XYZ file of N, CA and C in Angstrom:
624
model
N 0.855 -1.188 0.000
C 0.000 0.000 0.000
C 0.885 1.230 0.000
N 0.562 2.209 -0.867
C 1.378 3.395 -0.947
C 1.157 4.280 0.260
N 2.123 5.144 0.497
C 2.018 6.065 1.624
C 1.187 7.265 1.229
N 0.301 7.663 2.097
C -0.531 8.823 1.818
C 0.292 10.091 1.824
N -0.061 10.983 0.879
C 0.633 12.274 0.887
C 0.168 13.148 2.041
N -0.870 12.658 2.771
C -1.358 13.430 3.920
C -0.721 12.955 5.225
N 0.262 12.036 5.164
C 0.839 11.496 6.387
C 1.410 12.601 7.262
N 2.145 13.486 6.652
C 2.708 14.607 7.404
C 1.845 15.836 7.162
N 1.317 16.418 8.217
C 0.428 17.565 8.072
C 1.224 18.817 7.748
N 0.837 19.562 6.690
C 1.498 20.830 6.411
C 1.073 21.875 7.427
N 1.867 22.913 7.523
C 1.492 24.012 8.413
C 0.201 24.632 7.915
N -0.713 24.893 8.800
C -2.001 25.438 8.407
C -1.872 26.937 8.162
N -2.423 27.364 7.026
C -2.381 28.789 6.717
C -3.503 29.506 7.441
N -3.387 30.802 7.520
C -4.437 31.592 8.158
C -5.735 31.466 7.392
N -5.616 31.377 6.032
C -6.828 31.254 5.222
C -7.547 29.956 5.515
N -6.774 28.849 5.656
C -7.428 27.562 5.899
C -8.106 27.541 7.256
N -7.508 28.213 8.232
C -8.083 28.223 9.564
C -9.399 28.997 9.614
N -9.590 29.923 8.653
C -10.807 30.728 8.651
C -11.977 30.038 7.949
N -11.733 28.917 7.301
C -12.831 28.257 6.598
C -13.877 27.753 7.585
N -15.123 27.863 7.172
C -16.213 27.450 8.030
C -17.271 26.741 7.198
N -18.186 26.078 7.863
C -19.394 25.547 7.250
C -19.152 24.638 6.065
N -19.974 24.783 5.015
C -19.912 23.875 3.870
C -18.557 23.831 3.185
N -17.838 24.946 3.134
C -16.525 24.964 2.474
C -15.559 24.034 3.191
N -15.519 24.121 4.497
C -14.648 23.252 5.276
C -15.111 21.803 5.188
N -16.418 21.591 5.253
C -16.937 20.221 5.181
C -16.587 19.567 3.856
N -16.692 20.313 2.758
C -16.324 19.760 1.451
C -14.848 19.391 1.416
N -14.007 20.236 2.011
C -12.571 19.947 2.033
C -12.285 18.674 2.824
N -13.001 18.475 3.916
C -12.806 17.274 4.734
C -13.268 16.034 3.976
N -14.416 16.112 3.311
C -14.917 14.974 2.540
C -13.974 14.633 1.387
N -13.436 15.654 0.725
C -12.475 15.417 -0.354
C -11.210 14.753 0.182
N -10.764 15.205 1.332
C -9.566 14.610 1.931
C -9.805 13.152 2.315
N -11.016 12.841 2.764
C -11.343 11.454 3.089
C -11.286 10.579 1.843
N -11.809 11.073 0.717
C -11.735 10.314 -0.530
C -10.292 10.127 -0.975
N -9.476 11.178 -0.819
C -8.062 11.057 -1.169
C -7.365 9.992 -0.330
N -7.675 9.964 0.947
C -7.078 8.943 1.822
C -7.481 7.542 1.370
N -8.771 7.350 1.093
C -9.223 6.037 0.649
C -8.558 5.631 -0.662
N -8.303 6.601 -1.541
C -7.715 6.303 -2.840
C -6.219 6.015 -2.756
N -5.579 6.422 -1.683
C -4.130 6.229 -1.575
C -3.744 5.161 -0.557
N -4.307 5.227 0.625
C -3.925 4.263 1.663
C -5.024 3.272 1.985
N -6.221 3.451 1.382
C -7.308 2.514 1.616
C -7.988 2.704 2.961
N -8.979 1.841 3.197
C -9.740 1.918 4.435
C -8.856 1.715 5.656
N -8.018 0.707 5.626
C -7.210 0.397 6.805
C -6.204 1.494 7.135
N -5.748 2.206 6.113
C -4.767 3.269 6.357
C -5.364 4.625 6.650
N -6.662 4.768 6.417
C -7.302 6.059 6.636
C -7.371 6.374 8.125
N -6.973 7.588 8.482
C -7.078 8.053 9.864
C -7.725 9.427 9.877
N -8.354 9.748 10.982
C -8.955 11.077 11.119
C -7.870 12.148 11.121
N -6.710 11.816 11.671
C -5.596 12.759 11.661
C -5.141 13.044 10.231
N -5.044 11.993 9.420
C -4.635 12.178 8.037
C -5.642 12.983 7.245
N -6.924 12.749 7.495
C -7.961 13.514 6.823
C -7.876 14.982 7.223
N -7.691 15.239 8.504
C -7.575 16.622 8.972
C -6.384 17.316 8.316
N -5.269 16.599 8.214
C -4.094 17.180 7.578
C -4.363 17.483 6.115
N -5.034 16.540 5.426
C -5.335 16.758 4.015
C -6.269 17.922 3.797
N -7.183 18.141 4.723
C -8.120 19.257 4.606
C -7.551 20.548 5.176
N -6.347 20.483 5.707
C -5.684 21.632 6.326
C -6.559 22.240 7.416
N -6.978 21.375 8.313
C -7.753 21.824 9.460
C -7.325 21.013 10.668
N -7.927 21.280 11.795
C -7.590 20.550 13.000
C -8.415 19.282 13.137
N -7.859 18.317 13.855
C -8.565 17.055 14.066
C -9.901 17.287 14.777
N -9.944 18.245 15.675
C -11.183 18.521 16.404
C -12.304 18.949 15.469
N -11.954 19.683 14.402
C -12.977 20.121 13.444
C -13.601 18.927 12.727
N -12.805 17.885 12.505
C -13.333 16.677 11.867
C -14.238 15.933 12.841
N -13.758 15.729 14.057
C -14.528 14.958 15.041
C -15.821 15.655 15.457
N -15.860 16.987 15.384
C -17.102 17.694 15.720
C -18.215 17.336 14.740
N -17.843 17.060 13.511
C -18.829 16.772 12.468
C -19.072 15.273 12.290
N -18.016 14.499 12.463
C -18.107 13.051 12.261
C -17.393 12.351 13.424
N -18.120 11.730 14.320
C -17.511 11.124 15.507
C -16.658 9.901 15.223
N -16.776 9.312 14.024
C -15.968 8.139 13.691
C -15.606 8.175 12.214
N -14.615 7.398 11.842
C -14.240 7.388 10.431
C -15.308 6.694 9.587
N -16.077 5.777 10.187
C -17.190 5.169 9.465
C -18.205 6.235 9.054
N -18.578 7.112 10.013
C -19.522 8.185 9.707
C -18.984 9.103 8.617
N -17.710 9.430 8.711
C -17.092 10.328 7.737
C -17.099 9.707 6.345
N -16.692 8.454 6.248
C -16.588 7.807 4.938
C -17.963 7.606 4.315
N -18.964 7.266 5.106
C -20.325 7.145 4.570
C -20.738 8.448 3.894
N -20.541 9.582 4.556
C -20.940 10.863 3.973
C -20.081 11.222 2.765
N -18.791 10.906 2.813
C -17.908 11.196 1.676
C -18.345 10.419 0.446
N -18.698 9.166 0.623
C -19.133 8.345 -0.508
C -20.485 8.807 -1.044
N -21.405 9.098 -0.136
C -22.724 9.554 -0.584
C -22.630 10.851 -1.383
N -21.728 11.726 -0.976
C -21.599 13.016 -1.650
C -20.927 12.900 -3.011
N -20.126 11.854 -3.211
C -19.281 11.824 -4.398
C -19.613 10.743 -5.412
N -20.362 9.705 -5.027
C -20.634 8.627 -5.981
C -21.346 9.168 -7.219
N -20.907 8.761 -8.410
C -21.579 9.211 -9.636
C -23.041 8.791 -9.649
N -23.856 9.608 -10.293
C -25.279 9.311 -10.403
C -25.542 8.507 -11.667
N -26.180 7.361 -11.494
C -26.585 6.547 -12.640
C -28.076 6.788 -12.877
N -28.393 7.651 -13.848
C -29.804 7.970 -14.058
C -30.188 8.081 -15.527
N -29.245 7.831 -16.437
C -29.533 7.942 -17.861
C -29.688 6.555 -18.471
N -30.866 6.287 -19.027
C -31.120 5.005 -19.670
C -30.734 5.120 -21.143
N -29.738 4.370 -21.607
C -29.359 4.467 -23.024
C -30.464 3.918 -23.913
N -30.573 4.455 -25.116
C -31.534 3.947 -26.089
C -30.827 3.881 -27.434
N -30.131 2.776 -27.657
C -29.338 2.595 -28.871
C -30.020 1.666 -29.870
N -31.257 1.303 -29.583
C -32.036 0.559 -30.557
C -32.055 -0.943 -30.403
N -31.250 -1.481 -29.500
C -31.280 -2.929 -29.308
C -30.949 -3.257 -27.860
N -31.458 -4.377 -27.402
C -31.190 -4.829 -26.038
C -29.691 -4.964 -25.787
N -28.997 -5.613 -26.697
C -27.565 -5.866 -26.517
C -26.794 -4.565 -26.352
N -27.013 -3.615 -27.255
C -26.257 -2.359 -27.205
C -26.626 -1.537 -25.980
N -27.899 -1.543 -25.594
C -28.310 -0.796 -24.404
C -27.667 -1.380 -23.143
N -27.652 -2.714 -23.035
C -27.043 -3.340 -21.865
C -25.541 -3.112 -21.832
N -24.899 -3.163 -22.980
C -23.462 -2.881 -23.023
C -23.164 -1.463 -22.556
N -23.967 -0.512 -23.003
C -23.739 0.874 -22.591
C -23.969 1.045 -21.096
N -24.978 0.375 -20.557
C -25.190 0.421 -19.107
C -23.988 -0.158 -18.365
N -23.442 -1.245 -18.863
C -22.261 -1.843 -18.232
C -21.072 -0.884 -18.277
N -20.927 -0.176 -19.386
C -19.824 0.795 -19.487
C -20.008 1.913 -18.457
N -21.249 2.369 -18.281
C -21.511 3.400 -17.277
C -21.206 2.879 -15.870
N -21.620 1.642 -15.603
C -21.348 1.057 -14.289
C -19.856 0.899 -14.059
N -19.130 0.479 -15.094
C -17.673 0.343 -14.967
C -17.023 1.701 -14.698
N -17.470 2.742 -15.404
C -16.915 4.076 -15.170
C -17.146 4.512 -13.733
N -18.333 4.210 -13.193
C -18.610 4.555 -11.799
C -17.730 3.755 -10.849
N -17.551 2.454 -11.124
C -16.741 1.603 -10.256
C -15.290 2.055 -10.200
N -14.771 2.560 -11.342
C -13.361 2.918 -11.410
C -13.127 4.424 -11.342
N -14.163 5.171 -10.970
C -13.974 6.577 -10.639
C -13.308 6.676 -9.264
N -12.889 7.856 -8.881
C -12.257 8.002 -7.571
C -13.189 7.577 -6.440
N -14.458 8.048 -6.396
C -15.330 7.558 -5.325
C -15.653 6.078 -5.465
N -15.724 5.577 -6.688
C -15.952 4.149 -6.873
C -14.792 3.328 -6.351
N -13.587 3.780 -6.629
C -12.399 3.107 -6.106
C -12.395 3.156 -4.581
N -12.779 4.302 -4.038
C -12.846 4.433 -2.579
C -13.859 3.455 -1.991
N -15.019 3.345 -2.639
C -16.038 2.411 -2.154
C -15.522 0.977 -2.203
N -14.832 0.619 -3.270
C -14.314 -0.742 -3.372
C -13.252 -1.024 -2.324
N -12.463 -0.012 -1.972
C -11.465 -0.234 -0.922
C -12.142 -0.513 0.409
N -13.268 0.144 0.652
C -14.034 -0.114 1.875
C -14.586 -1.534 1.860
N -15.218 -1.915 0.748
C -15.821 -3.245 0.645
C -14.769 -4.340 0.773
N -13.606 -4.132 0.158
C -12.568 -5.161 0.150
C -11.877 -5.309 1.496
N -11.723 -4.202 2.231
C -10.876 -4.221 3.420
C -11.631 -4.324 4.737
N -12.900 -3.928 4.751
C -13.638 -3.932 6.022
C -13.966 -5.349 6.469
N -14.009 -5.537 7.794
C -14.537 -6.793 8.305
C -16.050 -6.792 8.123
N -16.666 -7.949 8.332
C -18.098 -8.103 8.069
C -18.942 -7.127 8.881
N -18.592 -6.942 10.150
C -19.372 -6.048 11.009
C -19.307 -4.614 10.499
N -18.102 -4.138 10.178
C -17.944 -2.761 9.699
C -18.602 -2.578 8.345
N -18.502 -3.582 7.478
C -19.085 -3.480 6.146
C -20.584 -3.238 6.199
N -21.247 -3.740 7.243
C -22.687 -3.523 7.374
C -23.025 -2.037 7.457
N -22.092 -1.256 7.982
C -22.307 0.188 8.103
C -22.454 0.843 6.732
N -21.883 0.210 5.717
C -21.890 0.793 4.380
C -22.934 0.146 3.470
N -23.745 -0.729 4.041
C -24.725 -1.448 3.227
C -25.668 -0.498 2.501
N -26.193 0.489 3.205
C -27.152 1.403 2.580
C -26.496 2.240 1.489
N -25.213 2.602 1.665
C -24.513 3.371 0.635
C -24.415 2.560 -0.644
N -24.067 1.290 -0.510
C -23.916 0.430 -1.680
C -25.260 0.193 -2.349
N -26.269 -0.110 -1.546
C -27.585 -0.425 -2.114
C -28.210 0.809 -2.757
N -28.241 1.931 -2.022
C -28.917 3.124 -2.518
C -28.121 3.847 -3.607
N -26.788 3.796 -3.497
C -25.969 4.545 -4.445
C -25.544 3.775 -5.668
N -25.547 2.438 -5.590
C -25.024 1.638 -6.693
C -26.039 0.606 -7.185
N -26.495 -0.254 -6.280
C -27.306 -1.396 -6.706
C -28.676 -0.958 -7.219
N -29.421 -0.203 -6.416
C -30.781 0.170 -6.816
C -30.818 0.999 -8.105
N -29.951 2.009 -8.288
C -29.977 2.733 -9.568
C -29.657 1.827 -10.748
N -28.684 0.914 -10.580
C -28.337 0.006 -11.677
C -29.508 -0.889 -12.033
N -30.142 -1.471 -11.035
C -31.274 -2.369 -11.273
C -32.433 -1.621 -11.926
N -32.677 -0.398 -11.494
C -33.764 0.392 -12.078
C -33.529 0.632 -13.577
N -32.296 0.949 -13.951
C -31.993 1.192 -15.357
C -32.061 -0.099 -16.165
N -31.562 -1.188 -15.594
C -31.630 -2.479 -16.287
C -33.083 -2.874 -16.517
N -33.926 -2.667 -15.521
C -35.342 -3.013 -15.667
C -35.990 -2.204 -16.793
N -35.606 -0.942 -16.925
C -36.155 -0.113 -17.993
C -35.692 -0.605 -19.360
N -34.418 -0.979 -19.473
C -33.910 -1.517 -20.741
C -34.624 -2.823 -21.087
N -34.827 -3.675 -20.099
C -35.527 -4.942 -20.324
C -36.971 -4.678 -20.755
N -37.619 -3.723 -20.121
C -39.004 -3.399 -20.475
C -39.099 -2.977 -21.936
N -38.155 -2.142 -22.377
C -38.167 -1.724 -23.780
C -37.894 -2.902 -24.705
N -37.023 -3.819 -24.263
C -36.752 -5.003 -25.065
C -37.984 -5.882 -25.216
N -38.787 -5.961 -24.163
C -40.041 -6.713 -24.243
C -40.966 -6.068 -25.264
N -41.055 -4.742 -25.252
C -41.929 -4.029 -26.192
C -41.464 -4.241 -27.639
N -40.148 -4.377 -27.850
C -39.630 -4.594 -29.206
C -39.702 -6.053 -29.624
N -40.040 -6.926 -28.701
C -40.100 -8.340 -29.021
C -38.775 -9.055 -28.906
N -37.740 -8.379 -28.386
C -36.426 -8.998 -28.222
C -36.336 -9.847 -26.959
N -37.160 -9.529 -25.982
C -37.044 -10.107 -24.644
C -38.333 -10.845 -24.309
N -38.183 -12.004 -23.656
C -39.371 -12.763 -23.255
C -40.201 -11.951 -22.250
N -41.481 -12.143 -22.270
C -42.413 -11.283 -21.538
C -42.249 -11.368 -20.025
N -41.762 -12.510 -19.527
C -41.660 -12.680 -18.074
C -40.248 -12.415 -17.544
N -39.425 -11.688 -18.319
C -38.014 -11.544 -17.952
C -37.740 -10.459 -16.918
N -38.649 -9.529 -16.739
C -38.363 -8.372 -15.888
C -38.643 -8.674 -14.418
N -37.872 -9.605 -13.848
C -38.017 -9.893 -12.427
C -36.729 -9.524 -11.702
N -36.783 -9.538 -10.380
C -35.666 -9.026 -9.590
C -34.401 -9.863 -9.761
N -34.538 -11.167 -9.940
C -33.350 -12.007 -10.093
C -32.617 -11.685 -11.390
N -33.354 -11.553 -12.465
C -32.739 -11.244 -13.753
C -32.053 -9.884 -13.706
N -32.718 -8.900 -13.135
C -32.157 -7.547 -13.100
C -30.985 -7.420 -12.140
N -30.829 -8.380 -11.243
C -29.688 -8.367 -10.323
C -28.409 -8.928 -10.940
N -28.515 -9.609 -12.077
C -27.371 -10.362 -12.595
C -26.172 -9.463 -12.899
N -26.387 -8.377 -13.628
C -25.255 -7.528 -14.022
C -24.563 -6.911 -12.813
N -25.275 -6.184 -11.917
C -24.553 -5.625 -10.765
C -23.929 -6.683 -9.880
N -24.617 -7.830 -9.711
C -24.051 -8.887 -8.871
C -22.777 -9.444 -9.478
N -22.777 -9.708 -10.781
C -21.592 -10.238 -11.449
C -20.441 -9.241 -11.416
N -20.742 -7.979 -11.682
C -19.671 -6.980 -11.729
C -19.041 -6.784 -10.354
N -19.871 -6.738 -9.307
C -19.330 -6.554 -7.961
C -18.585 -7.808 -7.490
N -19.150 -8.976 -7.763
C -18.517 -10.221 -7.323
C -17.163 -10.413 -7.994
N -17.112 -10.285 -9.317
C -15.851 -10.543 -10.019
C -14.820 -9.455 -9.759
N -15.275 -8.235 -9.476
C -14.335 -7.183 -9.100
C -13.695 -7.491 -7.749
N -14.536 -7.923 -6.790
C -14.030 -8.177 -5.436
C -13.262 -9.487 -5.336
N -13.833 -10.560 -5.861
C -13.271 -11.887 -5.650
C -12.206 -12.269 -6.674
N -12.306 -11.714 -7.880
C -11.392 -12.110 -8.952
C -10.477 -10.974 -9.400
N -10.678 -9.794 -8.840
C -9.842 -8.659 -9.231
C -10.081 -8.204 -10.663
N -11.267 -8.469 -11.200
C -11.546 -8.123 -12.587
C -11.545 -6.609 -12.784
N -10.889 -6.167 -13.854
C -10.893 -4.752 -14.214
C -12.023 -4.427 -15.196
N -12.765 -5.438 -15.641
C -13.883 -5.286 -16.554
C -13.488 -4.520 -17.810
N -12.552 -5.127 -18.548
C -12.203 -4.598 -19.867
C -13.403 -4.766 -20.796
N -13.344 -4.101 -21.953
C -14.460 -4.155 -22.900
C -14.819 -5.590 -23.271
N -13.815 -6.426 -23.468
C -14.085 -7.820 -23.842
C -14.854 -8.552 -22.750
N -14.592 -8.225 -21.494
C -15.313 -8.860 -20.389
C -16.781 -8.444 -20.389
N -17.031 -7.170 -20.670
C -18.411 -6.693 -20.724
C -19.174 -7.365 -21.866
N -18.511 -7.491 -23.012
C -19.145 -8.148 -24.156
C -19.481 -9.597 -23.821
N -18.559 -10.301 -23.161
C -18.814 -11.685 -22.768
C -20.006 -11.777 -21.813
N -20.073 -10.859 -20.856
C -21.181 -10.862 -19.899
C -22.521 -10.699 -20.607
N -22.567 -9.790 -21.557
C -23.825 -9.545 -22.260
C -24.152 -10.676 -23.234
N -23.165 -11.092 -24.032
C -23.440 -12.076 -25.082
C -23.614 -13.497 -24.558
N -22.900 -13.833 -23.487
C -22.950 -15.219 -23.014
C -23.919 -15.424 -21.854
N -24.261 -14.333 -21.170
C -25.146 -14.464 -20.011
C -26.476 -13.747 -20.238
N -26.431 -12.430 -20.449
C -27.667 -11.658 -20.423
C -28.558 -11.883 -21.645
N -27.983 -11.834 -22.838
C -28.825 -12.001 -24.028
C -29.478 -13.382 -24.049
N -28.732 -14.480 -23.824
C -29.425 -15.780 -23.771
C -30.471 -15.859 -22.660
N -30.192 -15.225 -21.534
C -31.135 -15.268 -20.413
C -32.437 -14.532 -20.738
N -32.321 -13.449 -21.497
C -33.472 -12.590 -21.752
C -34.165 -12.858 -23.081
N -33.516 -13.595 -23.967
C -34.012 -13.698 -25.344
C -35.450 -14.185 -25.395
N -36.227 -13.541 -26.267
C -37.597 -13.968 -26.499
C -37.605 -15.340 -27.152
N -38.581 -16.159 -26.808
C -38.698 -17.490 -27.399
C -38.967 -17.411 -28.890
N -39.513 -16.272 -29.345
C -39.811 -16.113 -30.767
C -38.618 -15.565 -31.553
N -37.571 -15.080 -30.810
C -36.445 -14.445 -31.494
C -35.594 -15.468 -32.215
């Protein structure tokens, strides 16, 4: 694990000491993401975050009594929003584009930070982040997949009974599982394999 550039706190400037309210809070949340991206969950400390935000440790603890509380808010504030349903004219192309969006979110700075939490936390601590993962990643992905499947049913590409929770869970479950357990970087070829070998056969209309 690399050493955080926030390990040694720089001297605080007069300007940094005068920051208050949302400006200071944003700086602290950004510093928390930087820590997660460099030293990971296990290396993140409130002292390091305070140094990165150029503020005092007390200012961090006044707002967030634990690093779990701090990281939850940092992730919620920074995770990319998945809200655009692609419409490229076919089930295959729409699902591929959704996978590309999910991959971009997973490998963004907040996505990388979230994965470091998931990979490094013990089971008890990981429960603290369950709502962040479900509300920020899983539910938006499933909602978009369900919409793509619904359009595929209307076009006759997808069997009529395909839009159930198990089917719509396949892509996010596979991407999260293989990222965590297999270290998959989800190159383009991997996404194509997921869609062509798993999703399209699973969803294909009996008449297609």
